[in-house]
Each structure stands twice: as C-alpha cells, then as structure tokens.
PDB file of C-alpha atoms and ligand atoms in Angstrom:
ATOM      1  CA  UNK A   1      -9.765  -3.858 -23.297  1.00  0.00           C
ATOM      2  CA  UNK A   2      -6.552  -5.641 -22.773  1.00  0.00           C
ATOM      3  CA  UNK A   3      -3.527  -3.480 -21.924  1.00  0.00           C
ATOM      4  CA  UNK A   4      -0.150  -4.215 -23.070  1.00  0.00           C
ATOM      5  CA  UNK A   5       1.699  -4.739 -19.532  1.00  0.00           C
ATOM      6  CA  UNK A   6       4.824  -5.831 -21.057  1.00  0.00           C
ATOM      7  CA  UNK A   7       6.603  -2.529 -19.653  1.00  0.00           C
ATOM      8  CA  UNK A   8       5.818  -3.484 -16.270  1.00  0.00           C
ATOM      9  CA  UNK A   9       8.502  -5.467 -14.193  1.00  0.00           C
ATOM     10  CA  UNK A  10       8.017  -8.013 -11.806  1.00  0.00           C
ATOM     11  CA  UNK A  11       8.039  -5.940  -8.470  1.00  0.00           C
ATOM     12  CA  UNK A  12       5.444  -3.773 -10.289  1.00  0.00           C
ATOM     13  CA  UNK A  13       3.410  -7.048 -11.262  1.00  0.00           C
ATOM     14  CA  UNK A  14       2.930  -7.549  -7.626  1.00  0.00           C
ATOM     15  CA  UNK A  15       0.399  -5.065  -7.988  1.00  0.00           C
ATOM     16  CA  UNK A  16      -1.738  -7.473  -9.601  1.00  0.00           C
ATOM     17  CA  UNK A  17      -1.539  -9.859  -7.064  1.00  0.00           C
ATOM     18  CA  UNK A  18      -2.757  -7.187  -4.914  1.00  0.00           C
ATOM     19  CA  UNK A  19      -5.602  -6.449  -6.896  1.00  0.00           C
ATOM     20  CA  UNK A  20      -6.730 -10.217  -7.397  1.00  0.00           C
ATOM     21  CA  UNK A  21      -7.016 -10.279  -3.411  1.00  0.00           C
ATOM     22  CA  UNK A  22      -9.169  -7.247  -3.537  1.00  0.00           C
ATOM     23  CA  UNK A  23     -11.674  -8.364  -6.272  1.00  0.00           C
ATOM     24  CA  UNK A  24     -12.386 -11.703  -4.520  1.00  0.00           C
ATOM     25  CA  UNK A  25     -12.940  -9.597  -1.378  1.00  0.00           C
ATOM     26  CA  UNK A  26     -15.514  -7.339  -3.240  1.00  0.00           C
ATOM     27  CA  UNK A  27     -17.116 -10.144  -4.936  1.00  0.00           C
ATOM     28  CA  UNK A  28     -17.609 -11.395  -1.426  1.00  0.00           C
ATOM     29  CA  UNK A  29     -20.996 -10.791   0.448  1.00  0.00           C
ATOM     30  CA  UNK A  30     -19.369  -9.885   3.653  1.00  0.00           C
ATOM     31  CA  UNK A  31     -16.402  -8.015   2.141  1.00  0.00           C
ATOM     32  CA  UNK A  32     -14.703  -5.537   4.677  1.00  0.00           C
ATOM     33  CA  UNK A  33     -14.848  -3.037   1.991  1.00  0.00           C
ATOM     34  CA  UNK A  34     -15.665  -2.431  -1.769  1.00  0.00           C
ATOM     35  CA  UNK A  35     -13.235  -2.452  -4.912  1.00  0.00           C
ATOM     36  CA  UNK A  36     -15.059  -2.455  -8.190  1.00  0.00           C
ATOM     37  CA  UNK A  37     -12.029  -1.323  -9.915  1.00  0.00           C
ATOM     38  CA  UNK A  38      -9.975  -4.248  -8.866  1.00  0.00           C
ATOM     39  CA  UNK A  39     -11.387  -6.592 -11.328  1.00  0.00           C
ATOM     40  CA  UNK A  40     -11.073  -4.053 -14.346  1.00  0.00           C
ATOM     41  CA  UNK A  41      -7.136  -3.974 -13.564  1.00  0.00           C
ATOM     42  CA  UNK A  42      -6.936  -7.688 -13.922  1.00  0.00           C
ATOM     43  CA  UNK A  43      -9.173  -7.609 -17.366  1.00  0.00           C
ATOM     44  CA  UNK A  44      -7.260  -5.310 -18.582  1.00  0.00           C
ATOM     45  CA  UNK A  45      -3.591  -6.654 -17.563  1.00  0.00           C
ATOM     46  CA  UNK A  46      -5.124 -10.254 -19.523  1.00  0.00           C
ATOM     47  CA  UNK A  47      -5.354 -12.025 -16.154  1.00  0.00           C
ATOM     48  CA  UNK A  48      -8.330 -14.308 -16.264  1.00  0.00           C
ATOM     49  CA  UNK A  49     -10.113 -16.235 -13.411  1.00  0.00           C
ATOM     50  CA  UNK A  50      -6.859 -18.368 -12.606  1.00  0.00           C
ATOM     51  CA  UNK A  51      -5.439 -15.280 -10.941  1.00  0.00           C
ATOM     52  CA  UNK A  52      -8.815 -14.090  -9.260  1.00  0.00           C
ATOM     53  CA  UNK A  53      -9.278 -17.272  -7.728  1.00  0.00           C
ATOM     54  CA  UNK A  54      -5.797 -18.002  -7.159  1.00  0.00           C
ATOM     55  CA  UNK A  55      -6.359 -20.479  -3.921  1.00  0.00           C
ATOM     56  CA  UNK A  56      -2.781 -20.931  -2.894  1.00  0.00           C
ATOM     57  CA  UNK A  57      -1.654 -17.463  -2.998  1.00  0.00           C
ATOM     58  CA  UNK A  58      -5.072 -16.404  -1.670  1.00  0.00           C
ATOM     59  CA  UNK A  59      -4.931 -18.809   1.570  1.00  0.00           C
ATOM     60  CA  UNK A  60      -1.762 -17.123   2.526  1.00  0.00           C
ATOM     61  CA  UNK A  61      -2.119 -13.548   1.228  1.00  0.00           C
ATOM     62  CA  UNK A  62      -5.722 -12.585   1.509  1.00  0.00           C
ATOM     63  CA  UNK A  63      -6.316 -11.676   4.799  1.00  0.00           C
ATOM     64  CA  UNK A  64      -3.484  -9.540   5.413  1.00  0.00           C
ATOM     65  CA  UNK A  65      -4.253  -8.109   2.087  1.00  0.00           C
ATOM     66  CA  UNK A  66      -8.001  -7.342   2.743  1.00  0.00           C
ATOM     67  CA  UNK A  67      -7.377  -6.531   6.401  1.00  0.00           C
ATOM     68  CA  UNK A  68      -4.735  -3.751   5.938  1.00  0.00           C
ATOM     69  CA  UNK A  69      -7.027  -1.969   3.010  1.00  0.00           C
ATOM     70  CA  UNK A  70      -9.850  -1.888   5.245  1.00  0.00           C
ATOM     71  CA  UNK A  71      -7.537  -0.391   8.175  1.00  0.00           C
ATOM     72  CA  UNK A  72      -5.643   1.830   6.006  1.00  0.00           C
ATOM     73  CA  UNK A  73      -9.161   3.081   4.633  1.00  0.00           C
ATOM     74  CA  UNK A  74     -10.267   4.177   7.872  1.00  0.00           C
ATOM     75  CA  UNK A  75      -6.966   5.513   9.068  1.00  0.00           C
ATOM     76  CA  UNK A  76      -6.560   7.774   5.575  1.00  0.00           C
ATOM     77  CA  UNK A  77     -10.069   9.114   6.248  1.00  0.00           C
ATOM     78  CA  UNK A  78      -9.757  10.121   9.594  1.00  0.00           C
ATOM     79  CA  UNK A  79      -6.449  11.955   8.985  1.00  0.00           C
ATOM     80  CA  UNK A  80      -8.377  13.771   6.175  1.00  0.00           C
ATOM     81  CA  UNK A  81     -10.909  14.678   8.353  1.00  0.00           C
ATOM     82  CA  UNK A  82      -8.207  15.860  11.023  1.00  0.00           C
ATOM     83  CA  UNK A  83      -6.634  18.182   8.637  1.00  0.00           C
ATOM     84  CA  UNK A  84      -4.206  16.282   5.854  1.00  0.00           C
ATOM     85  CA  UNK A  85      -5.706  17.967   3.003  1.00  0.00           C
ATOM     86  CA  UNK A  86      -2.479  15.924   1.151  1.00  0.00           C
ATOM     87  CA  UNK A  87      -2.423  12.294   1.015  1.00  0.00           C
ATOM     88  CA  UNK A  88       0.526  10.703  -0.709  1.00  0.00           C
ATOM     89  CA  UNK A  89      -0.126   6.906  -1.778  1.00  0.00           C
ATOM     90  CA  UNK A  90       4.015   5.378  -2.098  1.00  0.00           C
ATOM     91  CA  UNK A  91       3.915   2.847  -4.532  1.00  0.00           C
ATOM     92  CA  UNK A  92       0.165   2.797  -5.113  1.00  0.00           C
ATOM     93  CA  UNK A  93      -0.136   0.174  -7.625  1.00  0.00           C
ATOM     94  CA  UNK A  94      -3.332  -0.871  -8.271  1.00  0.00           C
ATOM     95  CA  UNK A  95      -4.760   0.815  -5.211  1.00  0.00           C
ATOM     96  CA  UNK A  96      -8.215   2.497  -6.658  1.00  0.00           C
ATOM     97  CA  UNK A  97      -8.421   4.881  -2.951  1.00  0.00           C
ATOM     98  CA  UNK A  98      -8.388   8.285  -5.136  1.00  0.00           C
ATOM     99  CA  UNK A  99     -11.734   7.213  -6.624  1.00  0.00           C
ATOM    100  CA  UNK A 100     -13.001   4.227  -4.351  1.00  0.00           C
ATOM    101  CA  UNK A 101     -12.865   6.543  -0.905  1.00  0.00           C
ATOM    102  CA  UNK A 102     -15.398   9.319  -0.097  1.00  0.00           C
ATOM    103  CA  UNK A 103     -12.247  12.450   0.542  1.00  0.00           C
ATOM    104  CA  UNK A 104     -13.214  16.146   1.670  1.00  0.00           C
ATOM    105  CA  UNK A 105     -14.093  18.071  -1.408  1.00  0.00           C
ATOM    106  CA  UNK A 106     -10.198  19.715  -1.172  1.00  0.00           C
ATOM    107  CA  UNK A 107      -8.103  17.233  -0.933  1.00  0.00           C
ATOM    108  CA  UNK A 108      -5.000  16.413  -3.163  1.00  0.00           C
ATOM    109  CA  UNK A 109      -4.092  12.807  -3.925  1.00  0.00           C
ATOM    110  CA  UNK A 110      -0.440  12.011  -4.781  1.00  0.00           C
ATOM    111  CA  UNK A 111       0.352   8.460  -6.197  1.00  0.00           C
ATOM    112  CA  UNK A 112       3.939   7.602  -6.436  1.00  0.00           C
ATOM    113  CA  UNK A 113       4.494   4.454  -8.431  1.00  0.00           C
ATOM    114  CA  UNK A 114       7.090   3.388 -11.591  1.00  0.00           C
ATOM    115  CA  UNK A 115       5.739   5.474 -14.894  1.00  0.00           C
ATOM    116  CA  UNK A 116       4.559   1.954 -16.545  1.00  0.00           C
ATOM    117  CA  UNK A 117       2.340   1.134 -13.714  1.00  0.00           C
ATOM    118  CA  UNK A 118       1.099   4.836 -13.739  1.00  0.00           C
ATOM    119  CA  UNK A 119       0.278   5.011 -17.277  1.00  0.00           C
ATOM    120  CA  UNK A 120      -1.752   1.336 -17.576  1.00  0.00           C
ATOM    121  CA  UNK A 121      -3.545   2.645 -14.206  1.00  0.00           C
ATOM    122  CA  UNK A 122      -4.278   5.794 -15.744  1.00  0.00           C
ATOM    123  CA  UNK A 123      -5.268   4.117 -19.149  1.00  0.00           C
ATOM    124  CA  UNK A 124      -7.703   1.758 -17.558  1.00  0.00           C
ATOM    125  CA  UNK A 125      -9.106   4.290 -14.664  1.00  0.00           C
ATOM    126  CA  UNK A 126     -10.158   6.415 -18.098  1.00  0.00           C
ATOM    127  CA  UNK A 127     -12.113   3.507 -19.506  1.00  0.00           C
ATOM    128  CA  UNK A 128     -13.816   2.295 -16.669  1.00  0.00           C
ATOM    129  CA  UNK A 129     -13.920   5.611 -13.966  1.00  0.00           C
ATOM    130  CA  UNK A 130     -13.034   8.519 -15.302  1.00  0.00           C
ATOM    131  CA  UNK A 131     -11.328  11.664 -13.257  1.00  0.00           C
ATOM    132  CA  UNK A 132     -11.603  11.784  -9.564  1.00  0.00           C
ATOM    133  CA  UNK A 133     -13.815  13.730  -7.870  1.00  0.00           C
ATOM    134  CA  UNK A 134     -10.870  15.249  -5.576  1.00  0.00           C
ATOM    135  CA  UNK A 135      -7.394  16.397  -7.432  1.00  0.00           C
ATOM    136  CA  UNK A 136      -5.439  13.485  -7.824  1.00  0.00           C
ATOM    137  CA  UNK A 137      -1.968  13.866  -9.471  1.00  0.00           C
ATOM    138  CA  UNK A 138      -0.053  10.780 -10.632  1.00  0.00           C
ATOM    139  CA  UNK A 139       3.927  11.074  -9.782  1.00  0.00           C
ATOM    140  CA  UNK A 140       6.168   8.602 -12.153  1.00  0.00           C
ATOM    141  CA  UNK A 141       9.333   8.233 -10.217  1.00  0.00           C
ATOM    142  CA  UNK A 142      11.333   5.293  -9.312  1.00  0.00           C
ATOM    143  CA  UNK A 143      11.806   5.566  -5.289  1.00  0.00           C
ATOM    144  CA  UNK A 144      15.417   5.109  -6.064  1.00  0.00           C
ATOM    145  CA  UNK A 145      15.526   8.625  -7.177  1.00  0.00           C
ATOM    146  CA  UNK A 146      14.961  11.975  -6.265  1.00  0.00           C
ATOM    147  CA  UNK A 147      10.968  10.787  -5.557  1.00  0.00           C
ATOM    148  CA  UNK A 148      10.596  13.877  -3.399  1.00  0.00           C
ATOM    149  CA  UNK A 149      11.739  16.698  -5.903  1.00  0.00           C
ATOM    150  CA  UNK A 150       9.387  14.394  -8.584  1.00  0.00           C
ATOM    151  CA  UNK A 151       6.050  15.078  -5.855  1.00  0.00           C
ATOM    152  CA  UNK A 152       7.223  18.503  -5.278  1.00  0.00           C
ATOM    153  CA  UNK A 153       6.995  18.871  -8.917  1.00  0.00           C
ATOM    154  CA  UNK A 154       3.554  18.014  -9.117  1.00  0.00           C
ATOM    155  CA  UNK A 155       2.631  20.454  -6.782  1.00  0.00           C
ATOM    156  CA  UNK A 156       2.909  18.640  -3.077  1.00  0.00           C
ATOM    157  CA  UNK A 157       3.035  21.494  -0.464  1.00  0.00           C
ATOM    158  CA  UNK A 158       5.506  20.041   2.391  1.00  0.00           C
ATOM    159  CA  UNK A 159       4.559  23.073   4.681  1.00  0.00           C
ATOM    160  CA  UNK A 160       0.723  21.520   4.783  1.00  0.00           C
ATOM    161  CA  UNK A 161      -0.393  18.331   6.778  1.00  0.00           C
ATOM    162  CA  UNK A 162       0.142  15.064   4.956  1.00  0.00           C
ATOM    163  CA  UNK A 163      -1.462  11.715   5.396  1.00  0.00           C
ATOM    164  CA  UNK A 164       1.371   9.132   3.713  1.00  0.00           C
ATOM    165  CA  UNK A 165       0.707   5.418   2.882  1.00  0.00           C
ATOM    166  CA  UNK A 166       3.752   2.928   2.480  1.00  0.00           C
ATOM    167  CA  UNK A 167       1.295  -0.001   1.745  1.00  0.00           C
ATOM    168  CA  UNK A 168       2.817  -3.278   0.142  1.00  0.00           C
ATOM    169  CA  UNK A 169       6.432  -2.289  -0.318  1.00  0.00           C
ATOM    170  CA  UNK A 170       8.801  -2.745   3.032  1.00  0.00           C
ATOM    171  CA  UNK A 171       9.027  -6.333   2.364  1.00  0.00           C
ATOM    172  CA  UNK A 172      10.658  -5.767  -0.663  1.00  0.00           C
ATOM    173  CA  UNK A 173      13.284  -3.116   0.565  1.00  0.00           C
ATOM    174  CA  UNK A 174      16.384  -3.859   2.602  1.00  0.00           C
ATOM    175  CA  UNK A 175      17.087  -2.052   5.717  1.00  0.00           C
ATOM    176  CA  UNK A 176      18.821   0.940   4.699  1.00  0.00           C
ATOM    177  CA  UNK A 177      16.325   1.216   1.841  1.00  0.00           C
ATOM    178  CA  UNK A 178      13.465   1.426   4.127  1.00  0.00           C
ATOM    179  CA  UNK A 179      15.570   3.694   5.957  1.00  0.00           C
ATOM    180  CA  UNK A 180      16.034   6.150   2.987  1.00  0.00           C
ATOM    181  CA  UNK A 181      12.487   5.907   2.147  1.00  0.00           C
ATOM    182  CA  UNK A 182      11.709   7.402   5.615  1.00  0.00           C
ATOM    183  CA  UNK A 183      14.060   9.743   6.264  1.00  0.00           C
ATOM    184  CA  UNK A 184      12.851  11.313   2.835  1.00  0.00           C
ATOM    185  CA  UNK A 185       9.162  11.174   3.810  1.00  0.00           C
ATOM    186  CA  UNK A 186      10.151  12.873   6.856  1.00  0.00           C
ATOM    187  CA  UNK A 187      12.166  15.653   5.660  1.00  0.00           C
ATOM    188  CA  UNK A 188       8.768  16.441   4.116  1.00  0.00           C
ATOM    189  CA  UNK A 189       6.170  16.051   6.523  1.00  0.00           C
ATOM    190  CA  UNK A 190       4.906  18.983   8.491  1.00  0.00           C
ATOM    191  CA  UNK A 191       3.362  18.797  12.083  1.00  0.00           C
ATOM    192  CA  UNK A 192       0.371  16.842  11.805  1.00  0.00           C
ATOM    193  CA  UNK A 193       1.172  15.081   9.061  1.00  0.00           C
ATOM    194  CA  UNK A 194       0.223  11.168   9.663  1.00  0.00           C
ATOM    195  CA  UNK A 195       2.051   7.722   8.211  1.00  0.00           C
ATOM    196  CA  UNK A 196       0.912   4.565   7.487  1.00  0.00           C
ATOM    197  CA  UNK A 197       2.341   1.280   6.863  1.00  0.00           C
ATOM    198  CA  UNK A 198       2.137  -2.328   6.767  1.00  0.00           C
ATOM    199  CA  UNK A 199       4.827  -5.133   7.032  1.00  0.00           C
ATOM    200  CA  UNK A 200       5.867  -8.782   8.202  1.00  0.00           C
ATOM    201  CA  UNK A 201       8.676 -10.992   9.274  1.00  0.00           C
ATOM    202  CA  UNK A 202       9.131 -12.923   6.224  1.00  0.00           C
ATOM    203  CA  UNK A 203       9.723 -16.685   7.911  1.00  0.00           C
ATOM    204  CA  UNK A 204       9.895 -20.300   6.760  1.00  0.00           C
ATOM    205  CA  UNK A 205       6.509 -21.249   6.656  1.00  0.00           C
ATOM    206  CA  UNK A 206       5.659 -18.087   4.264  1.00  0.00           C
ATOM    207  CA  UNK A 207       8.790 -18.050   2.151  1.00  0.00           C
ATOM    208  CA  UNK A 208       7.768 -21.874   1.521  1.00  0.00           C
ATOM    209  CA  UNK A 209       4.327 -20.892   1.094  1.00  0.00           C
ATOM    210  CA  UNK A 210       5.316 -18.110  -1.506  1.00  0.00           C
ATOM    211  CA  UNK A 211       7.426 -20.688  -2.909  1.00  0.00           C
ATOM    212  CA  UNK A 212       5.289 -23.083  -4.297  1.00  0.00           C
ATOM    213  CA  UNK A 213       3.219 -20.168  -5.657  1.00  0.00           C
ATOM    214  CA  UNK A 214       5.728 -17.952  -7.097  1.00  0.00           C
ATOM    215  CA  UNK A 215       9.631 -18.415  -6.411  1.00  0.00           C
ATOM    216  CA  UNK A 216       9.844 -14.999  -8.594  1.00  0.00           C
ATOM    217  CA  UNK A 217       7.714 -13.336  -5.700  1.00  0.00           C
ATOM    218  CA  UNK A 218      10.014 -14.787  -2.776  1.00  0.00           C
ATOM    219  CA  UNK A 219      12.630 -13.355  -4.754  1.00  0.00           C
ATOM    220  CA  UNK A 220      11.957  -9.953  -4.562  1.00  0.00           C
ATOM    221  CA  UNK A 221      11.123  -9.996  -0.572  1.00  0.00           C
ATOM    222  CA  UNK A 222      13.940  -8.432   1.260  1.00  0.00           C
ATOM    223  CA  UNK A 223      13.362  -7.238   5.082  1.00  0.00           C
ATOM    224  CA  UNK A 224      12.475  -3.920   5.297  1.00  0.00           C
ATOM    225  CA  UNK A 225      13.077  -2.651   9.418  1.00  0.00           C
ATOM    226  CA  UNK A 226      13.088  -5.289  11.891  1.00  0.00           C
ATOM    227  CA  UNK A 227      11.401  -3.019  14.707  1.00  0.00           C
ATOM    228  CA  UNK A 228       8.922  -0.527  13.495  1.00  0.00           C
ATOM    229  CA  UNK A 229       8.361   0.737  16.657  1.00  0.00           C
ATOM    230  CA  UNK A 230      12.130   1.553  17.163  1.00  0.00           C
ATOM    231  CA  UNK A 231      12.261   2.412  13.546  1.00  0.00           C
ATOM    232  CA  UNK A 232       9.637   5.146  13.681  1.00  0.00           C
ATOM    233  CA  UNK A 233      10.920   6.384  16.783  1.00  0.00           C
ATOM    234  CA  UNK A 234      14.381   7.263  15.394  1.00  0.00           C
ATOM    235  CA  UNK A 235      12.910   8.926  13.214  1.00  0.00           C
ATOM    236  CA  UNK A 236      10.558  11.249  15.636  1.00  0.00           C
ATOM    237  CA  UNK A 237       7.265   9.884  14.504  1.00  0.00           C
ATOM    238  CA  UNK A 238       5.042   9.085  17.336  1.00  0.00           C
ATOM    239  CA  UNK A 239       3.770   5.133  16.544  1.00  0.00           C
ATOM    240  CA  UNK A 240       0.732   3.190  16.879  1.00  0.00           C
ATOM    241  CA  UNK A 241       2.533  -0.462  16.145  1.00  0.00           C
ATOM    242  CA  UNK A 242      -0.624  -3.510  16.257  1.00  0.00           C
ATOM    243  CA  UNK A 243      -0.109  -7.096  15.203  1.00  0.00           C
ATOM    244  CA  UNK A 244      -2.311  -7.970  11.813  1.00  0.00           C
ATOM    245  CA  UNK A 245      -3.529 -10.777  13.649  1.00  0.00           C
ATOM    246  CA  UNK A 246      -5.201  -8.557  16.370  1.00  0.00           C
ATOM    247  CA  UNK A 247      -6.847  -6.068  13.769  1.00  0.00           C
ATOM    248  CA  UNK A 248      -8.233  -9.181  12.050  1.00  0.00           C
ATOM    249  CA  UNK A 249      -9.595 -10.571  14.849  1.00  0.00           C
ATOM    250  CA  UNK A 250     -11.872  -7.237  15.309  1.00  0.00           C
ATOM    251  CA  UNK A 251     -12.987  -7.792  11.814  1.00  0.00           C
ATOM    252  CA  UNK A 252     -14.113 -11.532  12.479  1.00  0.00           C
ATOM    253  CA  UNK A 253     -10.811 -12.881  10.584  1.00  0.00           C
ATOM    254  CA  UNK A 254      -8.250 -15.259  11.123  1.00  0.00           C
ATOM    255  CA  UNK A 255      -5.077 -14.694   9.764  1.00  0.00           C
ATOM    256  CA  UNK A 256      -2.613 -17.527   8.180  1.00  0.00           C
ATOM    257  CA  UNK A 257      -0.183 -18.645  10.817  1.00  0.00           C
ATOM    258  CA  UNK A 258       2.909 -17.275   9.209  1.00  0.00           C
ATOM    259  CA  UNK A 259       1.350 -13.848  10.330  1.00  0.00           C
ATOM    260  CA  UNK A 260       1.296 -14.553  14.047  1.00  0.00           C
ATOM    261  CA  UNK A 261       3.968 -14.390  16.646  1.00  0.00           C
ATOM    262  CA  UNK A 262       4.681 -16.912  19.107  1.00  0.00           C
ATOM    263  CA  UNK A 263       6.227 -20.132  19.720  1.00  0.00           C
ATOM    264  CA  UNK A 264       4.027 -22.329  17.378  1.00  0.00           C
ATOM    265  CA  UNK A 265       3.804 -19.673  14.914  1.00  0.00           C
ATOM    266  CA  UNK A 266       5.996 -17.446  12.768  1.00  0.00           C
ATOM    267  CA  UNK A 267       6.505 -13.982  13.240  1.00  0.00           C
ATOM    268  CA  UNK A 268       5.064 -10.446  13.228  1.00  0.00           C
ATOM    269  CA  UNK A 269       3.164  -9.107  10.869  1.00  0.00           C
ATOM    270  CA  UNK A 270       2.170  -5.185  11.680  1.00  0.00           C
ATOM    271  CA  UNK A 271      -0.137  -2.446  10.498  1.00  0.00           C
ATOM    272  CA  UNK A 272       0.995   0.988  11.832  1.00  0.00           C
ATOM    273  CA  UNK A 273       0.080   4.228  12.199  1.00  0.00           C
ATOM    274  CA  UNK A 274       2.084   7.309  13.166  1.00  0.00           C
ATOM    275  CA  UNK A 275       1.966  10.808  13.736  1.00  0.00           C
ATOM    276  CA  UNK A 276       4.562  13.745  12.864  1.00  0.00           C
ATOM    277  CA  UNK A 277       4.448  16.150  16.325  1.00  0.00           C
ATOM    278  CA  UNK A 278       4.405  19.650  16.466  1.00  0.00           C
ATOM    279  CA  UNK A 279       8.394  20.149  17.958  1.00  0.00           C
ATOM    280  CA  UNK A 280       6.950  23.006  20.074  1.00  0.00           C
ATOM    281  CA  UNK A 281       4.102  20.500  21.564  1.00  0.00           C
TER     282      UNK A 281
HETATM  283  C1  SAM B   1       2.823  -5.120  -3.857  1.00  0.00           C
HETATM  284  S1  SAM B   1       2.456  -3.665  -5.101  1.00  0.00           S
HETATM  285  C2  SAM B   1       1.191  -2.824  -3.528  1.00  0.00           C
HETATM  286  C3  SAM B   1       0.552  -1.313  -4.612  1.00  0.00           C
HETATM  287  C4  SAM B   1      -0.512  -0.570  -3.673  1.00  0.00           C
HETATM  288  N1  SAM B   1       0.336  -0.054  -2.212  1.00  0.00           N
HETATM  289  C5  SAM B   1      -1.439  -1.680  -2.912  1.00  0.00           C
HETATM  290  O1  SAM B   1      -1.463  -2.391  -1.793  1.00  0.00           O
HETATM  291  O2  SAM B   1      -2.632  -2.173  -3.558  1.00  0.00           O
HETATM  292  C6  SAM B   1       4.127  -2.972  -4.970  1.00  0.00           C
HETATM  293  C7  SAM B   1       4.084  -1.731  -5.481  1.00  0.00           C
HETATM  294  O3  SAM B   1       5.311  -0.902  -5.155  1.00  0.00           O
HETATM  295  C8  SAM B   1       6.113  -0.416  -6.553  1.00  0.00           C
HETATM  296  N2  SAM B   1       6.897  -0.115  -6.503  1.00  0.00           N
HETATM  297  C9  SAM B   1       8.179  -0.920  -6.168  1.00  0.00           C
HETATM  298  N3  SAM B   1       9.485  -0.721  -6.093  1.00  0.00           N
HETATM  299  C10 SAM B   1       9.159   0.844  -6.436  1.00  0.00           C
HETATM  300  C11 SAM B   1      10.326   1.989  -6.556  1.00  0.00           C
HETATM  301  N4  SAM B   1      11.829   1.512  -6.913  1.00  0.00           N
HETATM  302  N5  SAM B   1       9.730   3.012  -7.665  1.00  0.00           N
HETATM  303  C12 SAM B   1       8.264   3.016  -7.658  1.00  0.00           C
HETATM  304  N6  SAM B   1       7.259   1.916  -7.211  1.00  0.00           N
HETATM  305  C13 SAM B   1       7.893   1.016  -6.622  1.00  0.00           C
HETATM  306  C14 SAM B   1       5.336  -0.988  -7.878  1.00  0.00           C
HETATM  307  O4  SAM B   1       5.399  -1.191  -8.820  1.00  0.00           O
HETATM  308  C15 SAM B   1       4.299  -1.973  -7.334  1.00  0.00           C
HETATM  309  O5  SAM B   1       3.119  -1.124  -7.823  1.00  0.00           O
END
C-alpha cells in the first residue's frame, strides 16, 4: 500500500536512499546482512526499481552504507550482550534493527526521528512486520530541540547503560550542532554506555559524484566533527576509530576512492565506537 510521504522533508527522505542500498544488499547472495523490510519502505513510498537500482548512487554509497550496517549490527549486539539494555537509534530513519536483530529479551529500543518519518515507518511496519519482540519506543522529536526530555518522557533511564547509534547523520550537521548532540548524549549516558557512529570527510570527488546524482543531497551536507578521536576524547569517551576502507576489506569489500585517505585519494571515512568509562575506574 502506498503511503503519503509529502510530510517528509528532504533530510527525512535521505532515509529512503539508505533503505534502497540495504534493499539491494538484501537481494545480493553474498550480502553482509538481510533486511527484508527495506524494500517495503521503498514500495510504500512509491519508489520503484529505479530507486532500488540507483546505479550511480550505489557506486558511490553502497559499500559505505552496507559495511557500516554490518559493523553497527555487530557492535550493538555486543553492547547489549555486555549489559546495555537500552538502545537508542538517533535519527533512525528506515533502520529496521528493532525488528531485524535478535536482542536480549529485556532490551528497550528507542528510535528518535522526525514525526513524519516515524509515522510513515510505524504504518509500514504495522502492515508488514507487526510489533517488535523487544520493547520499542518511537520518539518523535527534532534533534535541534530538547530531545533528551522527549526521550525521558518515553521511559529512558539515564542511570542505565545505553548503546547509542548515530548512523548517517553527522555529515548533515555543522560542527557546533554535532557538538551539542554529543554534549546532550554524554550528559545522559551512564558509565558503561557505548556510542557508535559513522562520519566522512566531504571532498571534491564525493561532492561531484553526489551533485551528478542529486544536487539536493549535496546541499544537505555540512561538516560534522573534523577529528572524531579528539572530539570524543574531549567529551570523555574512550574511542576506537576505524577507517571504513579497513573494515570493508575485512568483509572483502572495496570502498569508492572518495572514502580512502591518502595522496591518491580523497579523505577519511570513519566507523567509530566508544565507551563511557566508569569515573571510579
Ligand atoms: C541518512 S538518514 C539515516 C537513517 C538511519 N540512521 C540509517 O542509517 O538508516 C538521516 C535521518 O536523520 C534524520 N534527521 C536528520 N536531521 C534530523 C533532526 N534535526 N531531527 C530528527 N531527525 C533528523 C532524518 O529524518 C533521517 O531519517
């Protein structure tokens, strides 16, 4: 069933682009994960095969999107296994992890995104998936507002360790906005909490490639943090910063040159995990 997406703004629609890449990976025999829900989102939004195929877009973005998906799947499940019983998907878009992953039974999964995005997602998943096995709490709020209060209002407990995921978001924030996000998230993270995110430098090749595909998309990109390791350290997180290209190689994937640092290529693309240490330790 087609659903109205007219209330979803340009940044909200980027979630469909990620879903298109995950749908393609799902169809691939050697896919890094399965995501049977991604295609439902696209169909419900009236996006046909041209979206799913999206050859130019996929050439630039697919490896980044699918490697990070697999990497964060593993990281989130490991965090849950180690005691994080709250998971917060910040800017969750069409991420289907609340349904797709097998969480410990008492896990509470919070999904923060804009109201029209979450309403669309809820409707599609009601039709195609039904309720999640674990407790799921959609939190409809703009991340530029007091999102921590909205999260608390849905039952979030800041004294309980949390696994945070900020996926596909930081490049659309400027450095001060990214910093405000991290400050808030840090303030409500109990010791033992984990944080994972992806981020990349936006160089000329990437900009030119996305301009050819969709200038509107390039227009959404800002800077985010310039140095994730230093950024996390300054907020008292113990960080593990990986180059996407290295993690991709572990999965036998090669990234587009726009995501490879070095003189012959363009810039850093990071997959980051971090832990909030116990102050007494
Ligand atoms: C590229 S999508 C990524 C979605 C998801 N994390 C994933 O990887 O599939 C970006 C998401 O960020 C959300 N977003 C961007 N700015 C936001 C804001 N100010 N408040 C709430 N959500 C926001 C959009 O609505 C969209 O769903």
